[in-house]
Tab-separated table of C-alpha atoms and ligand atoms in Angstrom:
chain	number	residue	atom	x	y	z
A	125	UNK	CA	10.915	-44.144	-8.982
A	126	UNK	CA	8.887	-40.928	-8.687
A	127	UNK	CA	6.663	-40.163	-11.697
A	128	UNK	CA	5.947	-36.527	-12.470
A	129	UNK	CA	3.382	-35.360	-14.996
A	130	UNK	CA	5.075	-32.405	-16.706
A	131	UNK	CA	1.748	-31.059	-17.937
A	132	UNK	CA	0.301	-30.408	-14.477
A	133	UNK	CA	-0.434	-26.881	-13.283
A	134	UNK	CA	1.868	-24.416	-14.975
A	135	UNK	CA	3.202	-27.204	-17.202
A	136	UNK	CA	6.506	-25.447	-17.989
A	137	UNK	CA	10.234	-25.650	-17.484
A	138	UNK	CA	10.119	-25.112	-13.730
A	139	UNK	CA	8.664	-28.596	-13.223
A	140	UNK	CA	11.697	-30.046	-15.000
A	141	UNK	CA	14.275	-27.971	-13.151
A	142	UNK	CA	12.804	-28.476	-9.711
A	143	UNK	CA	12.309	-32.199	-10.257
A	144	UNK	CA	15.970	-32.572	-11.245
A	145	UNK	CA	17.109	-30.454	-8.314
A	146	UNK	CA	15.032	-32.466	-5.863
A	147	UNK	CA	16.085	-35.791	-7.381
A	148	UNK	CA	19.762	-34.801	-7.009
A	149	UNK	CA	19.336	-33.581	-3.425
A	150	UNK	CA	17.301	-36.543	-2.188
A	151	UNK	CA	18.888	-39.291	-4.304
A	152	UNK	CA	15.487	-40.364	-5.651
A	153	UNK	CA	15.049	-41.305	-9.313
A	154	UNK	CA	12.389	-39.559	-11.334
A	155	UNK	CA	10.544	-40.043	-14.616
A	156	UNK	CA	9.072	-36.905	-16.167
A	157	UNK	CA	6.287	-37.427	-18.683
A	158	UNK	CA	4.689	-34.846	-20.971
A	159	UNK	CA	7.561	-32.409	-20.445
A	160	UNK	CA	6.496	-28.761	-20.935
A	161	UNK	CA	3.252	-29.994	-22.459
A	162	UNK	CA	1.539	-26.657	-21.906
A	163	UNK	CA	4.041	-24.661	-23.907
A	164	UNK	CA	3.699	-23.845	-27.628
A	165	UNK	CA	6.918	-25.768	-28.340
A	166	UNK	CA	6.666	-28.674	-25.879
A	167	UNK	CA	9.584	-30.809	-24.746
A	168	UNK	CA	13.100	-29.844	-23.741
A	169	UNK	CA	14.473	-26.677	-25.310
A	170	UNK	CA	18.174	-25.785	-25.350
A	171	UNK	CA	18.068	-24.069	-21.953
A	172	UNK	CA	16.286	-27.027	-20.319
A	173	UNK	CA	18.654	-29.482	-21.937
A	174	UNK	CA	21.626	-27.595	-20.499
A	175	UNK	CA	19.911	-27.776	-17.117
A	176	UNK	CA	19.532	-31.549	-17.513
A	177	UNK	CA	23.195	-31.895	-18.487
A	178	UNK	CA	24.268	-29.691	-15.601
A	179	UNK	CA	22.223	-31.722	-13.111
A	180	UNK	CA	23.585	-34.930	-14.612
A	181	UNK	CA	27.166	-33.785	-14.077
A	182	UNK	CA	26.826	-32.536	-10.517
A	183	UNK	CA	25.351	-35.819	-9.284
A	184	UNK	CA	26.787	-38.336	-11.786
A	185	UNK	CA	23.285	-39.310	-12.905
A	186	UNK	CA	22.095	-41.780	-15.527
A	187	UNK	CA	19.696	-40.074	-17.882
A	188	UNK	CA	17.412	-41.213	-20.686
A	189	UNK	CA	15.622	-38.833	-23.030
A	190	UNK	CA	18.069	-35.917	-22.805
A	191	UNK	CA	17.522	-34.619	-26.343
A	192	UNK	CA	16.103	-31.421	-27.787
A	193	UNK	CA	12.317	-31.726	-28.025
A	194	UNK	CA	12.205	-34.758	-25.751
A	195	UNK	CA	8.942	-35.038	-23.825
A	196	UNK	CA	10.013	-37.851	-21.543
A	197	UNK	CA	13.009	-37.861	-19.258
A	198	UNK	CA	14.298	-40.473	-16.828
A	199	UNK	CA	16.843	-39.224	-14.277
A	200	UNK	CA	18.652	-41.565	-11.871
A	201	UNK	CA	20.923	-39.501	-9.614
A	202	UNK	CA	24.224	-40.713	-8.178
A	203	UNK	CA	26.263	-38.941	-5.512
A	204	UNK	CA	26.521	-35.136	-5.564
A	205	UNK	CA	30.079	-33.934	-6.162
A	206	UNK	CA	31.278	-30.454	-5.311
A	207	UNK	CA	33.849	-29.142	-7.786
A	208	UNK	CA	34.537	-26.894	-10.746
A	209	UNK	CA	31.903	-26.814	-13.432
A	210	UNK	CA	31.371	-24.931	-16.686
A	211	UNK	CA	28.056	-24.941	-18.510
A	212	UNK	CA	27.557	-23.241	-21.873
A	213	UNK	CA	23.985	-22.967	-23.039
A	214	UNK	CA	24.968	-22.072	-26.599
A	215	UNK	CA	21.931	-19.789	-27.026
A	216	UNK	CA	20.599	-16.819	-25.054
A	217	UNK	CA	18.788	-19.287	-22.735
A	218	UNK	CA	18.894	-18.231	-19.103
A	219	UNK	CA	22.039	-18.997	-17.098
A	220	UNK	CA	20.254	-18.189	-13.846
A	221	UNK	CA	17.717	-20.941	-14.496
A	222	UNK	CA	20.501	-23.455	-15.078
A	223	UNK	CA	22.060	-22.319	-11.800
A	224	UNK	CA	18.656	-22.730	-10.116
A	225	UNK	CA	18.733	-26.409	-11.136
A	226	UNK	CA	22.114	-27.301	-9.658
A	227	UNK	CA	22.318	-24.923	-6.719
A	228	UNK	CA	20.212	-27.019	-4.306
A	229	UNK	CA	22.586	-29.975	-4.736
A	230	UNK	CA	25.806	-27.950	-4.604
A	231	UNK	CA	24.726	-25.729	-1.711
A	232	UNK	CA	24.181	-28.805	0.461
A	233	UNK	CA	27.252	-30.712	-0.831
A	234	UNK	CA	30.366	-31.432	1.209
A	235	UNK	CA	32.771	-28.999	-0.452
A	236	UNK	CA	33.097	-25.661	-2.221
A	237	UNK	CA	32.089	-25.436	-5.894
A	238	UNK	CA	33.016	-22.959	-8.631
A	239	UNK	CA	30.591	-22.638	-11.481
A	240	UNK	CA	30.911	-20.798	-14.782
A	241	UNK	CA	27.751	-20.284	-16.809
A	242	UNK	CA	27.487	-18.880	-20.318
A	243	UNK	CA	24.301	-17.811	-22.078
A	244	UNK	CA	21.649	-15.229	-21.243
A	245	UNK	CA	22.005	-13.241	-18.030
A	246	UNK	CA	19.078	-10.868	-18.563
A	247	UNK	CA	16.084	-12.765	-19.925
A	248	UNK	CA	12.411	-11.909	-19.668
A	249	UNK	CA	10.511	-14.564	-17.656
A	250	UNK	CA	13.616	-15.622	-15.727
A	251	UNK	CA	15.549	-14.228	-12.749
A	252	UNK	CA	17.809	-11.401	-13.914
A	253	UNK	CA	21.394	-11.379	-12.680
A	254	UNK	CA	20.487	-8.498	-10.323
A	255	UNK	CA	17.549	-10.421	-8.876
A	256	UNK	CA	19.757	-13.446	-8.271
A	257	UNK	CA	22.649	-11.525	-6.712
A	258	UNK	CA	20.773	-8.849	-4.762
A	259	UNK	CA	17.454	-10.465	-3.791
A	260	UNK	CA	17.670	-14.251	-3.804
A	261	UNK	CA	21.212	-15.158	-2.730
A	262	UNK	CA	21.257	-12.918	0.383
A	263	UNK	CA	18.121	-14.717	1.610
A	264	UNK	CA	19.678	-18.088	0.856
A	265	UNK	CA	22.689	-17.055	2.954
A	266	UNK	CA	20.378	-16.811	5.974
A	267	UNK	CA	19.812	-20.560	5.697
A	268	UNK	CA	23.565	-21.203	5.648
A	269	UNK	CA	24.908	-21.496	2.074
A	270	UNK	CA	27.041	-18.561	0.908
A	271	UNK	CA	26.933	-18.067	-2.830
A	272	UNK	CA	28.917	-15.216	-4.349
A	273	UNK	CA	28.505	-14.321	-8.006
A	274	UNK	CA	30.193	-12.122	-10.581
A	275	UNK	CA	28.659	-10.858	-13.791
A	276	UNK	CA	31.572	-10.831	-16.223
A	277	UNK	CA	29.561	-10.016	-19.314
A	278	UNK	CA	25.813	-9.578	-19.778
A	279	UNK	CA	24.052	-11.791	-22.311
A	280	UNK	CA	20.802	-10.712	-23.975
A	281	UNK	CA	18.473	-12.342	-26.468
A	282	UNK	CA	19.330	-13.250	-29.207
A	283	UNK	CA	23.158	-13.113	-29.004
A	284	UNK	CA	23.504	-14.628	-25.518
A	285	UNK	CA	27.163	-15.320	-24.622
A	286	UNK	CA	26.893	-13.593	-21.272
A	287	UNK	CA	29.059	-14.977	-18.486
A	288	UNK	CA	28.429	-15.457	-14.791
A	289	UNK	CA	30.636	-17.174	-12.247
A	290	UNK	CA	29.437	-18.418	-8.883
A	291	UNK	CA	31.297	-19.727	-5.856
A	292	UNK	CA	29.207	-21.912	-3.590
A	293	UNK	CA	30.234	-22.377	0.053
A	294	UNK	CA	27.720	-25.027	1.082
A	295	UNK	CA	25.856	-25.763	4.263
A	296	UNK	CA	24.479	-29.305	4.385
A	297	UNK	CA	22.356	-28.365	7.422
A	298	UNK	CA	19.997	-25.709	6.124
A	299	UNK	CA	18.728	-23.532	8.975
A	300	UNK	CA	15.251	-22.252	9.729
A	301	UNK	CA	13.944	-19.128	8.055
A	302	UNK	CA	11.391	-16.505	8.964
A	303	UNK	CA	10.460	-13.494	6.874
A	304	UNK	CA	7.080	-12.060	7.805
A	305	UNK	CA	7.869	-8.335	7.952
A	306	UNK	CA	10.067	-6.323	5.649
A	307	UNK	CA	10.936	-3.465	8.026
A	308	UNK	CA	11.555	0.097	6.884
A	309	UNK	CA	12.653	1.030	3.390
A	310	UNK	CA	16.326	1.902	3.759
A	311	UNK	CA	17.517	2.240	0.164
A	312	UNK	CA	16.582	2.278	-3.503
A	313	UNK	CA	18.681	1.742	-6.574
A	314	UNK	CA	17.780	1.954	-10.241
A	315	UNK	CA	20.290	0.414	-12.600
A	316	UNK	CA	19.904	0.755	-16.357
A	317	UNK	CA	22.134	-1.632	-18.255
A	318	UNK	CA	22.785	-0.858	-21.893
A	319	UNK	CA	24.880	-2.740	-24.416
A	320	UNK	CA	25.557	-1.702	-28.002
A	321	UNK	CA	22.506	0.547	-28.095
A	322	UNK	CA	22.219	4.354	-27.759
A	323	UNK	CA	22.849	5.564	-24.213
A	324	UNK	CA	19.736	7.741	-24.339
A	325	UNK	CA	17.608	4.576	-23.922
A	326	UNK	CA	19.027	4.065	-20.438
A	327	UNK	CA	18.806	7.797	-19.696
A	328	UNK	CA	15.116	7.872	-20.635
A	329	UNK	CA	14.411	4.871	-18.422
A	330	UNK	CA	16.056	6.601	-15.473
A	331	UNK	CA	14.283	9.888	-16.215
A	332	UNK	CA	10.889	8.153	-16.380
A	333	UNK	CA	11.388	6.537	-12.987
A	334	UNK	CA	12.888	9.691	-11.468
A	335	UNK	CA	9.965	11.816	-12.656
A	336	UNK	CA	7.391	9.366	-11.284
A	337	UNK	CA	9.047	8.806	-7.905
A	338	UNK	CA	11.074	11.928	-7.133
A	339	UNK	CA	13.943	9.678	-6.033
A	340	UNK	CA	17.296	11.391	-5.627
A	341	UNK	CA	19.783	11.397	-8.494
A	342	UNK	CA	22.160	9.289	-6.386
A	343	UNK	CA	19.718	6.339	-6.693
A	344	UNK	CA	20.312	6.069	-10.439
A	345	UNK	CA	23.142	4.374	-12.266
A	346	UNK	CA	23.722	3.750	-15.965
A	347	UNK	CA	25.976	0.845	-16.836
A	348	UNK	CA	27.106	0.980	-20.440
A	349	UNK	CA	28.759	-2.277	-21.508
A	350	UNK	CA	31.261	-1.771	-24.288
A	351	UNK	CA	32.283	-5.324	-25.120
A	352	UNK	CA	28.902	-7.113	-25.072
A	353	UNK	CA	28.429	-9.788	-27.761
A	354	UNK	CA	25.080	-8.313	-28.801
A	355	UNK	CA	22.710	-5.446	-28.139
A	356	UNK	CA	20.437	-5.362	-25.127
A	357	UNK	CA	18.937	-3.302	-22.341
A	358	UNK	CA	17.586	-4.066	-18.887
A	359	UNK	CA	16.421	-1.773	-16.108
A	360	UNK	CA	16.325	-2.975	-12.498
A	361	UNK	CA	14.607	-1.349	-9.569
A	362	UNK	CA	16.056	-2.504	-6.272
A	363	UNK	CA	14.139	-1.824	-3.062
A	364	UNK	CA	16.180	-2.358	0.087
A	365	UNK	CA	14.262	-2.927	3.296
A	366	UNK	CA	15.658	-3.727	6.721
A	367	UNK	CA	14.726	-7.414	6.355
A	368	UNK	CA	14.741	-8.039	2.608
A	369	UNK	CA	15.799	-6.641	-0.754
A	370	UNK	CA	13.495	-7.061	-3.751
A	371	UNK	CA	14.467	-6.495	-7.384
A	372	UNK	CA	12.185	-5.849	-10.359
A	373	UNK	CA	13.673	-5.983	-13.841
A	374	UNK	CA	12.301	-4.783	-17.174
A	375	UNK	CA	13.780	-5.555	-20.566
A	376	UNK	CA	14.183	-3.279	-23.563
A	377	UNK	CA	12.489	-4.603	-26.668
A	378	UNK	CA	12.589	-3.401	-30.241
A	379	UNK	CA	9.484	-1.289	-30.878
A	380	UNK	CA	8.731	-0.699	-27.190
A	381	UNK	CA	9.623	2.821	-25.989
A	382	UNK	CA	12.128	3.039	-23.141
A	383	UNK	CA	9.557	5.068	-21.173
A	384	UNK	CA	7.088	2.183	-21.309
A	385	UNK	CA	9.689	-0.398	-20.259
A	386	UNK	CA	10.561	1.787	-17.259
A	387	UNK	CA	6.931	2.486	-16.390
A	388	UNK	CA	5.937	-1.190	-16.457
A	389	UNK	CA	8.889	-2.101	-14.247
A	390	UNK	CA	7.958	0.665	-11.825
A	391	UNK	CA	4.336	-0.536	-11.798
A	392	UNK	CA	5.494	-3.976	-10.626
A	393	UNK	CA	7.676	-2.433	-7.926
A	394	UNK	CA	4.755	-0.262	-6.775
A	395	UNK	CA	2.401	-3.233	-6.681
A	396	UNK	CA	4.831	-4.933	-4.309
A	397	UNK	CA	5.314	-1.737	-2.274
A	398	UNK	CA	1.561	-1.309	-1.865
A	399	UNK	CA	1.060	-4.904	-0.710
A	400	UNK	CA	3.236	-4.372	2.357
A	401	UNK	CA	4.581	-7.940	2.295
A	402	UNK	CA	8.310	-8.782	2.358
A	403	UNK	CA	8.376	-11.508	-0.309
A	404	UNK	CA	7.397	-10.756	-3.918
A	405	UNK	CA	5.935	-13.205	-6.437
A	406	UNK	CA	9.164	-14.661	-7.818
A	407	UNK	CA	11.092	-14.713	-4.556
A	408	UNK	CA	8.211	-16.736	-3.091
A	409	UNK	CA	8.441	-19.235	-5.914
A	410	UNK	CA	12.182	-19.620	-5.467
A	411	UNK	CA	12.265	-19.746	-1.667
A	412	UNK	CA	10.021	-22.801	-1.624
A	413	UNK	CA	12.805	-25.140	-2.683
A	414	UNK	CA	15.499	-24.344	-0.067
A	415	UNK	CA	12.898	-24.134	2.683
A	416	UNK	CA	11.439	-27.467	1.587
A	417	UNK	CA	14.851	-29.150	1.539
A	418	UNK	CA	15.664	-27.762	4.986
A	419	UNK	CA	12.369	-29.047	6.393
A	420	UNK	CA	12.896	-32.444	4.763
A	421	UNK	CA	16.303	-32.671	6.467
A	422	UNK	CA	14.641	-31.643	9.723
A	423	UNK	CA	17.047	-28.753	10.296
A	424	UNK	CA	15.164	-26.003	8.509
A	425	UNK	CA	11.934	-24.942	6.855
A	426	UNK	CA	10.205	-21.809	8.023
A	427	UNK	CA	7.627	-19.201	7.220
A	428	UNK	CA	7.281	-16.155	4.986
A	429	UNK	CA	4.617	-13.626	4.057
A	430	UNK	CA	3.993	-12.929	0.409
A	431	UNK	CA	1.578	-11.843	-2.323
A	432	UNK	CA	-1.181	-14.192	-3.508
A	433	UNK	CA	0.647	-17.240	-4.861
A	434	UNK	CA	1.168	-17.488	-8.631
A	435	UNK	CA	0.180	-20.604	-10.520
A	436	UNK	CA	3.928	-21.200	-10.779
A	437	UNK	CA	4.287	-21.332	-7.005
A	438	UNK	CA	1.236	-23.558	-6.607
A	439	UNK	CA	2.622	-26.028	-9.108
A	440	UNK	CA	5.984	-25.840	-7.385
A	441	UNK	CA	4.409	-26.808	-4.065
A	442	UNK	CA	2.870	-29.902	-5.685
A	443	UNK	CA	6.290	-30.950	-7.018
A	444	UNK	CA	7.969	-30.409	-3.643
A	445	UNK	CA	5.428	-32.625	-1.934
A	446	UNK	CA	6.235	-35.490	-4.294
A	447	UNK	CA	9.922	-35.571	-3.300
A	448	UNK	CA	10.057	-34.257	0.239
A	449	UNK	CA	8.663	-35.321	3.572
A	450	UNK	CA	7.267	-31.890	4.404
A	451	UNK	CA	4.100	-30.180	5.486
A	452	UNK	CA	3.276	-27.011	3.512
A	453	UNK	CA	0.545	-24.689	4.673
A	454	UNK	CA	-0.729	-21.689	2.716
A	455	UNK	CA	-2.797	-19.347	4.865
A	456	UNK	CA	-4.683	-16.721	2.885
A	457	UNK	CA	-6.867	-15.425	5.699
A	458	UNK	CA	-4.676	-12.621	7.079
A	459	UNK	CA	-2.870	-9.665	5.475
A	460	UNK	CA	-0.971	-11.147	2.546
A	461	UNK	CA	-0.415	-14.879	2.274
A	462	UNK	CA	1.529	-16.849	4.886
A	463	UNK	CA	3.493	-19.820	3.592
A	464	UNK	CA	4.758	-22.216	6.246
A	465	UNK	CA	6.989	-25.206	5.510
A	466	UNK	CA	7.702	-27.731	8.270
A	467	UNK	CA	9.060	-31.261	8.508
A	468	UNK	CA	6.347	-33.783	7.585
B	14	ATP	P1	8.814	-22.392	-20.099
B	14	ATP	O1	9.301	-21.948	-21.435
B	14	ATP	O2	8.479	-23.795	-20.026
B	14	ATP	O3	7.842	-21.442	-19.431
B	14	ATP	P2	10.989	-21.756	-18.404
B	14	ATP	O4	12.040	-22.778	-18.344
B	14	ATP	O5	11.304	-20.383	-18.851
B	14	ATP	O6	9.952	-22.415	-19.189
B	14	ATP	P3	9.192	-21.324	-16.185
B	14	ATP	O7	8.521	-22.598	-15.814
B	14	ATP	O8	8.343	-20.260	-16.797
B	14	ATP	O9	10.334	-21.676	-17.030
B	14	ATP	O10	9.982	-20.744	-14.905
B	14	ATP	C1	10.523	-19.439	-14.862
B	14	ATP	C2	11.347	-19.208	-13.595
B	14	ATP	O11	11.838	-17.877	-13.625
B	14	ATP	C3	10.613	-19.339	-12.290
B	14	ATP	O12	11.508	-19.856	-11.320
B	14	ATP	C4	10.266	-17.891	-11.906
B	14	ATP	O13	10.191	-17.694	-10.516
B	14	ATP	C5	11.451	-17.160	-12.481
B	14	ATP	N1	11.111	-15.798	-12.898
B	14	ATP	C6	10.297	-15.427	-13.920
B	14	ATP	N2	10.214	-14.094	-14.021
B	14	ATP	C7	11.010	-13.582	-13.056
B	14	ATP	C8	11.345	-12.257	-12.628
B	14	ATP	N3	10.844	-11.184	-13.238
B	14	ATP	N4	12.183	-12.111	-11.589
B	14	ATP	C9	12.690	-13.185	-10.958
B	14	ATP	N5	12.416	-14.464	-11.299
B	14	ATP	C10	11.588	-14.676	-12.329
């Protein structure tokens, strides 16, 4: 039984999700103590509980402590089963984070899976649908697993009820990965998503980014969703390089001008552009897991160049090392930060 202190490092939901994912993939049981101890409302919230239930189903686990607010969780995984799954969060909690929990198990399973997820699809502090589909999954495909997704309906806070489906064609042998250069910039796309709010919000976001960058009109797209369950707005900036695509998403908020939402999103994209590295902060965080699993299985692992690691990523590395027989090296001496993951 592996024991994980949920209050270490970042002390948030990622420790729970990654521990469940790694338990399912490796077949090792885990006890999580002090779950989300560093958050203002500690313990499992709705979104985390759905992640626990999703993980439980995909690997027929025995679980203790799977209740709202629970600060201790025991998870004993069984065998991972590919299949058809539906998970409804019931709030605007992030569907992409629930997918993050079960994807490692299903992408290395022995059959194709179809997953339907309902809840939030565009949440601050979580991967947006665009980030998942355009930045993360194409990189995952380089390791072997092919995951195709469809956004049927966006879900925003507080109404939620968005819907994503994913088809997972797995690859039990994850291959090696190298991403140290991004190559030339070959495309840019700005997508302003607007649901049940005035269209001018999306127009102003596009105008703000167009004025600051001089990008051609053809780079901009407004997607007005007529049948969304609740109001919401998100603006994504997609930067396509020869070797990688990165996505930065900002979220409209009551009381925050559309111009500011757009400007802050552009600032994050420019920070990444100026750094010259291929892998941005969140991609780095999320690549650790598949690379770690590949190295543990002695078929994969690899190296990538990124921005200085976030506290999230540092915590993530500590969790990986508890479950996997891997060697992780973080080299901060050159341009950017080199992260190398090899079999232990
Ligand atoms: P908590 O409420 O405990 O903070 P949480 O479940 O929301 O919990 P975090 O531990 O904060 O989780 O993890 C957030 C996850 O979302 C991480 O995997 C992080 O990489 C990802 N993430 C956050 N912001 C973005 C973003 N802008 N783009 C892509 N991914 C993101």
